[in-house]
Short mmCIF file of N, CA and C in Angstrom, two decimals:
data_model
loop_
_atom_site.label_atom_id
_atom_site.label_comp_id
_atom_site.label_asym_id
_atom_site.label_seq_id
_atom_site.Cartn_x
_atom_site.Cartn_y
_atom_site.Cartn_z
N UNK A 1 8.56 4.62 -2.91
CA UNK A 1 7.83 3.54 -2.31
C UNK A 1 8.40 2.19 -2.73
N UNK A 2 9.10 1.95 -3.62
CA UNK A 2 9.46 0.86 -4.56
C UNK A 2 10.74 0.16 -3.91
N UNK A 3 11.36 1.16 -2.76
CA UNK A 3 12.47 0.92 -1.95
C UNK A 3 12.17 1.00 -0.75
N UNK A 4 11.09 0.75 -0.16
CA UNK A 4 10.10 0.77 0.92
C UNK A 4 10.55 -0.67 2.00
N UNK A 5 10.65 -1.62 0.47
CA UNK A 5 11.09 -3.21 1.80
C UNK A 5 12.22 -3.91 0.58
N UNK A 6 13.16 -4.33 0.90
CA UNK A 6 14.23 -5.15 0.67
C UNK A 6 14.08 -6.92 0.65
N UNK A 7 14.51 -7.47 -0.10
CA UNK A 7 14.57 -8.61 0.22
C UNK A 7 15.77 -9.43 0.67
N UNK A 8 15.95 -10.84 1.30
CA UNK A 8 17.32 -10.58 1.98
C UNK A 8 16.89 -12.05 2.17
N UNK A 9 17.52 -12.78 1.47
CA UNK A 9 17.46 -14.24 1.01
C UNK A 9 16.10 -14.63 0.34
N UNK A 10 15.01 -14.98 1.59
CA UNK A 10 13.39 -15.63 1.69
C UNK A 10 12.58 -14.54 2.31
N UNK A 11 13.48 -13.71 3.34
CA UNK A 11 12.92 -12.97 3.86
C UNK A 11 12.37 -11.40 3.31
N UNK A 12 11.57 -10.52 4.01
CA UNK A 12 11.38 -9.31 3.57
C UNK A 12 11.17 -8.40 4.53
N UNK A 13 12.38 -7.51 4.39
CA UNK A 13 12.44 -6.45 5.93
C UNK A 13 12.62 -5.10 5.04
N UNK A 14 11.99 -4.04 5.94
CA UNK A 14 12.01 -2.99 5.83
C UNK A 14 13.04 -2.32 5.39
N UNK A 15 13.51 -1.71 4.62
CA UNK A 15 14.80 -0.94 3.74
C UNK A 15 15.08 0.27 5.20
N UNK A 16 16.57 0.45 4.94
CA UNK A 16 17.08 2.13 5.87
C UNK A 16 16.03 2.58 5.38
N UNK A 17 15.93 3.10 4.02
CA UNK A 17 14.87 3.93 3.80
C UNK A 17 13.34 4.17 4.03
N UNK A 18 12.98 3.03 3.99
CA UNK A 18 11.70 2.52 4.77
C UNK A 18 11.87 2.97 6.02
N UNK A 19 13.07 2.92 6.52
CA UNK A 19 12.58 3.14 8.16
C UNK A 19 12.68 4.79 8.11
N UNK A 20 12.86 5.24 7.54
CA UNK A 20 13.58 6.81 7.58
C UNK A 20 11.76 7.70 7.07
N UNK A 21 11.29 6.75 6.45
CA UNK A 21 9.75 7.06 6.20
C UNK A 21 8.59 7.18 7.21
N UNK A 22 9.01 5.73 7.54
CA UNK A 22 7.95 5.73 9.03
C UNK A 22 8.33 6.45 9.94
N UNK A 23 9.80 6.62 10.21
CA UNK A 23 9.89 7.63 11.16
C UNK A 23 9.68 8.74 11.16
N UNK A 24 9.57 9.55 9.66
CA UNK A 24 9.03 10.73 9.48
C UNK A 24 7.97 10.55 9.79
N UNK A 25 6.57 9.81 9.61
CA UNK A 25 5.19 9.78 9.63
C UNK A 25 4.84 9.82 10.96
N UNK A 26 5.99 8.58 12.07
CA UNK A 26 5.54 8.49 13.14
C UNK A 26 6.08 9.99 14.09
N UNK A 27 6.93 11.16 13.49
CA UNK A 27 7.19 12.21 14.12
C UNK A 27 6.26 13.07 13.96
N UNK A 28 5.85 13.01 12.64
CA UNK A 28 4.30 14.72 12.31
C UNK A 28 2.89 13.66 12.68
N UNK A 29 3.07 12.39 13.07
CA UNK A 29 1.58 11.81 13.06
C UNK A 29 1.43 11.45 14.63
N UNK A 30 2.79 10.88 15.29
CA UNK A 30 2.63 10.16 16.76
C UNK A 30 2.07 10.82 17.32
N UNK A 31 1.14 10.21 18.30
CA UNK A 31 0.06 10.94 19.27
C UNK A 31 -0.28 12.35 18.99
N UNK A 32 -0.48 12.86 18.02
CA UNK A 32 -1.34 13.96 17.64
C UNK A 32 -2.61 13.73 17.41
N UNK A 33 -3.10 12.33 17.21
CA UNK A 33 -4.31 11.94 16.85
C UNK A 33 -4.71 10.54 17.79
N UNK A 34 -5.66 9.99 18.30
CA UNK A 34 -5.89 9.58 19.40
C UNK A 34 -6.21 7.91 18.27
N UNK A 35 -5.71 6.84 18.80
CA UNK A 35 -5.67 5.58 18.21
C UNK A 35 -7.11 5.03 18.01
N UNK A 36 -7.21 4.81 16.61
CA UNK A 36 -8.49 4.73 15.96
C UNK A 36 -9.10 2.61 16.79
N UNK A 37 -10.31 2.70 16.88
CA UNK A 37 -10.63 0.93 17.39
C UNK A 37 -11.63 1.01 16.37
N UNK A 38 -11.79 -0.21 16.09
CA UNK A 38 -12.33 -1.19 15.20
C UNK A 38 -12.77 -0.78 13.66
N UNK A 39 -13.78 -0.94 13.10
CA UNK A 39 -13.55 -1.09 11.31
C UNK A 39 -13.35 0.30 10.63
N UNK A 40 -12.18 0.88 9.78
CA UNK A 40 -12.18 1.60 9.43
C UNK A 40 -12.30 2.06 7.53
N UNK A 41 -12.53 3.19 7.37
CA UNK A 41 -12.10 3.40 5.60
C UNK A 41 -11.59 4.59 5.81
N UNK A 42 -10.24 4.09 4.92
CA UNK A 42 -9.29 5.54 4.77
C UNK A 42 -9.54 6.07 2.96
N UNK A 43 -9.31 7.13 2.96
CA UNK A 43 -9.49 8.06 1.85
C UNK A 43 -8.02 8.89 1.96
N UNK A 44 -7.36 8.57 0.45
CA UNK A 44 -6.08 9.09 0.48
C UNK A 44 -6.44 10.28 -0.59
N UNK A 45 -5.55 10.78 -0.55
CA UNK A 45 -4.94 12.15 -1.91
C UNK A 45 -3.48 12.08 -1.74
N UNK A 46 -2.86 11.49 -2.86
CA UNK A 46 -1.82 11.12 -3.36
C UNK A 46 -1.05 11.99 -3.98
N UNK A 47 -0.26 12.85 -3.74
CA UNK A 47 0.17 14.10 -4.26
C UNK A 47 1.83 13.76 -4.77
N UNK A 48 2.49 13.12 -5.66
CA UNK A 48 3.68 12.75 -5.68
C UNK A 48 4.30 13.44 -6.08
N UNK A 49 5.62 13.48 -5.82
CA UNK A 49 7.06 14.62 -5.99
C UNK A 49 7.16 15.01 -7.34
N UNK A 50 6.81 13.89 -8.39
CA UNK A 50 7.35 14.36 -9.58
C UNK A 50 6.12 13.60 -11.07
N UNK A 51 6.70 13.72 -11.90
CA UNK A 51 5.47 13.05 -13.21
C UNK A 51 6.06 12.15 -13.32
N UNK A 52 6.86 10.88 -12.62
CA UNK A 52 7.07 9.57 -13.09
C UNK A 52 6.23 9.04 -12.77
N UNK A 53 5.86 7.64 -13.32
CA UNK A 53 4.92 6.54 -13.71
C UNK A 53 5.00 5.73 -11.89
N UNK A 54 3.89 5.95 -11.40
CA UNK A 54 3.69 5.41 -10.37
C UNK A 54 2.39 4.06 -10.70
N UNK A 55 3.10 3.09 -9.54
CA UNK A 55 1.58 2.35 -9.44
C UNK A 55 1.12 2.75 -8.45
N UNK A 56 -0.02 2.78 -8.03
CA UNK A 56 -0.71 3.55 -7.22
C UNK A 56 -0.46 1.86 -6.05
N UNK A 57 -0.33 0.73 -6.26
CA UNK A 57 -0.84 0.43 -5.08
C UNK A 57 0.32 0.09 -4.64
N UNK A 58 1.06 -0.05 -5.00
CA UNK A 58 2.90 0.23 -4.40
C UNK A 58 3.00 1.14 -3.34
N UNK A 59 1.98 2.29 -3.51
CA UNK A 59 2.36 3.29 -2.01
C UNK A 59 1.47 2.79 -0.87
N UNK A 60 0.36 1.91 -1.64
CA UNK A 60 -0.95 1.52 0.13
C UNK A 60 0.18 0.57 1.11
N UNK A 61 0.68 -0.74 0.49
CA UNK A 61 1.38 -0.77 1.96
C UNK A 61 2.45 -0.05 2.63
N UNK A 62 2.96 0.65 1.83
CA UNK A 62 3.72 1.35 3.38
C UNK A 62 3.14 2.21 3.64
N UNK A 63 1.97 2.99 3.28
CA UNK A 63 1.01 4.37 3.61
C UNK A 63 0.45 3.43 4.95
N UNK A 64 0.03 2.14 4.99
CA UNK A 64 -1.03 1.84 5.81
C UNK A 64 0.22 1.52 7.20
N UNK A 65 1.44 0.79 7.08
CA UNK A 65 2.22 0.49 7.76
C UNK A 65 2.93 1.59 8.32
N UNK A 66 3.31 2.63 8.19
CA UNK A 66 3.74 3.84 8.53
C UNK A 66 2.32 4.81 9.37
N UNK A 67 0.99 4.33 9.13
CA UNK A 67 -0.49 5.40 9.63
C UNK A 67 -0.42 4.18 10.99
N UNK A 68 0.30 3.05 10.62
CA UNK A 68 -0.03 2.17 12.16
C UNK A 68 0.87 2.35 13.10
N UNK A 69 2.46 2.62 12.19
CA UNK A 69 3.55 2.60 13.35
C UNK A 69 3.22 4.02 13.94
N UNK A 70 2.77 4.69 13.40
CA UNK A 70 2.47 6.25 14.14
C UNK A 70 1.02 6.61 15.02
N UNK A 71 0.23 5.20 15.14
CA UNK A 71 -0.45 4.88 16.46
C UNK A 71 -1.92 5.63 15.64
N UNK A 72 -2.12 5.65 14.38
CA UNK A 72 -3.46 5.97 14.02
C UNK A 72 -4.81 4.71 14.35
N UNK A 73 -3.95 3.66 14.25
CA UNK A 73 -4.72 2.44 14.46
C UNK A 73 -3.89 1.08 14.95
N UNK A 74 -4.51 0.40 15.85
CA UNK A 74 -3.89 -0.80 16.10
C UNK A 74 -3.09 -1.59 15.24
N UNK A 75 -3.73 -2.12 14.15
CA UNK A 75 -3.37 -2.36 13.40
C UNK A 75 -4.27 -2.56 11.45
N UNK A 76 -3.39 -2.82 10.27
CA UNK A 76 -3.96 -2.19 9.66
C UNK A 76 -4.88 -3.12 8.78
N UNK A 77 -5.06 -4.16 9.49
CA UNK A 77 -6.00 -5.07 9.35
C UNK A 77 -7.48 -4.69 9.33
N UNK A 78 -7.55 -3.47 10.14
CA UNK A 78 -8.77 -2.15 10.37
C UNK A 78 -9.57 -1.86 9.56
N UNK A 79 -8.96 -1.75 8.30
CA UNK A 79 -8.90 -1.58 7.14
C UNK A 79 -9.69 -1.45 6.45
N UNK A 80 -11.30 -1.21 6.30
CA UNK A 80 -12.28 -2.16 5.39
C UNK A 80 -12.69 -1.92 4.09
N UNK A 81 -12.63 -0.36 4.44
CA UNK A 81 -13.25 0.38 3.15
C UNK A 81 -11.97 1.63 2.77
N UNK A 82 -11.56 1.18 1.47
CA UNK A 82 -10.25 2.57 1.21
C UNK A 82 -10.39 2.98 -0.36
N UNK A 83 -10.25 4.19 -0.24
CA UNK A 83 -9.97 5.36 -1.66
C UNK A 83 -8.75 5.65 -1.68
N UNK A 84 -7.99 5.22 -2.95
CA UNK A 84 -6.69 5.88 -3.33
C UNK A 84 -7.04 7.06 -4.44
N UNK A 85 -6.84 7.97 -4.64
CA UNK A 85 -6.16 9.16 -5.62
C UNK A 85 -5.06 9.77 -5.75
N UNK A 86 -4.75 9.23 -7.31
CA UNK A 86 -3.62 10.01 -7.64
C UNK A 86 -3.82 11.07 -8.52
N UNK A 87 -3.09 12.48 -7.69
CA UNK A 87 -3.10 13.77 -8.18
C UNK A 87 -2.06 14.66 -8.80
N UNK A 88 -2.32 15.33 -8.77
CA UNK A 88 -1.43 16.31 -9.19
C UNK A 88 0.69 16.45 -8.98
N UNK A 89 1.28 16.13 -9.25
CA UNK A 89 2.26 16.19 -8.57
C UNK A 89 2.68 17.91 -7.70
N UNK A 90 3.46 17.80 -6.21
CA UNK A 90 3.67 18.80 -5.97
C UNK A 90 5.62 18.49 -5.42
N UNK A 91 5.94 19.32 -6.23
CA UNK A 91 7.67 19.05 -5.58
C UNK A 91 7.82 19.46 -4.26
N UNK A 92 8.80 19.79 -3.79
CA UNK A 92 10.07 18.78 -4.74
C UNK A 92 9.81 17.03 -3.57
N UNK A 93 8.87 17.20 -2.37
CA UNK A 93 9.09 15.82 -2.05
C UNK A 93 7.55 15.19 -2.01
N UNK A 94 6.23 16.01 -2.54
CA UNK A 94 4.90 15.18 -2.33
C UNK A 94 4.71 15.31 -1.37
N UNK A 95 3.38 14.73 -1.20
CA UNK A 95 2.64 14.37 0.33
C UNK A 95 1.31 13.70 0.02
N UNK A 96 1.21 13.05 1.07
CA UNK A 96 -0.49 12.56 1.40
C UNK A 96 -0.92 13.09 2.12
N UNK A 97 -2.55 13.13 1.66
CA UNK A 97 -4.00 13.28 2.30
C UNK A 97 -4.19 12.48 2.85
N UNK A 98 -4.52 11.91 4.06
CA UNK A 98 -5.20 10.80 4.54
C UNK A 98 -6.39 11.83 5.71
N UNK A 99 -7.50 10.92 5.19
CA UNK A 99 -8.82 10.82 6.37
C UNK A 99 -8.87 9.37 6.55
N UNK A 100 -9.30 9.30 8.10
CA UNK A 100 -10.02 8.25 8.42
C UNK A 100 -10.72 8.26 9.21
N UNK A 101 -11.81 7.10 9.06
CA UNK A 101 -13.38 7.35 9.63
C UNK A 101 -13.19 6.07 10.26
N UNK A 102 -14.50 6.13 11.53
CA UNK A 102 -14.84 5.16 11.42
C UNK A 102 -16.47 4.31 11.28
N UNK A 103 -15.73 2.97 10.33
CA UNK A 103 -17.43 2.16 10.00
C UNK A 103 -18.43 2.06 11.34
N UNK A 104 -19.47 2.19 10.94
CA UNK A 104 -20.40 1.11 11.94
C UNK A 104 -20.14 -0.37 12.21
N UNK A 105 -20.49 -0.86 13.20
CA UNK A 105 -20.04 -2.49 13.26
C UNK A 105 -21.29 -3.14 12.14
N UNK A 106 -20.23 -4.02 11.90
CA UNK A 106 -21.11 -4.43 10.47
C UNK A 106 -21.33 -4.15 9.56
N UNK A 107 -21.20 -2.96 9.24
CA UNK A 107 -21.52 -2.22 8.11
C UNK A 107 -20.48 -1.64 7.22
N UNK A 108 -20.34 -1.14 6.47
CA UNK A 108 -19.71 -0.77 5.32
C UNK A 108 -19.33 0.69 4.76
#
């Protein structure tokens, strides 16, 4: 995740690798699931490749940017209410859990 976005003078664009991510997400996620509208809370399970020292919130933006390019939601501004967990590691490459619901208007 830590090679997720590049910097490149002032600017900040997405790494090859970054894109090689979303495109995995947007191939097992694109239109298999019907595009989520208005306030949401996602609930992750964080399952990483190996026992190195992760920060956990290093993986929410590209988890949330990769669940949008693959049409789970408009965009990930949606956002309102979220659970990260970090678990168990499973080799050799990890994976996430993701649910998402959606809020009532207004509510929480």
């Amino acid at each position: 995740m830590n090679r997720y976005y590049r910097h490149v003078g002032f600017r900040v664009l997405v790494s090859s690798e970054g894109r090689k991510y979303r495109m995995m997400a947007v191939s097992r996620l694109g239109g298999a699931f019907p595009k989520q509208a208005g306030r949401l809370r996602l609930t992750a399970e964080l399952y990483p490749p190996d026992n190195r020292r992760r920060d956990i919130d290093n993986i929410l933006k590209c988890l949330l940017d990769s669940l949008q390019a693959a049409g789970l939601y408009v965009d990930d501004s949606q956002v309102k209410s979220l659970r990260l967990d970090m678990r168990d590691p499973v080799p050799p490459e990890g994976f996430i859990h993701v649910q998402l619901e959606t809020l009532p208007a207004g509510g929480g």
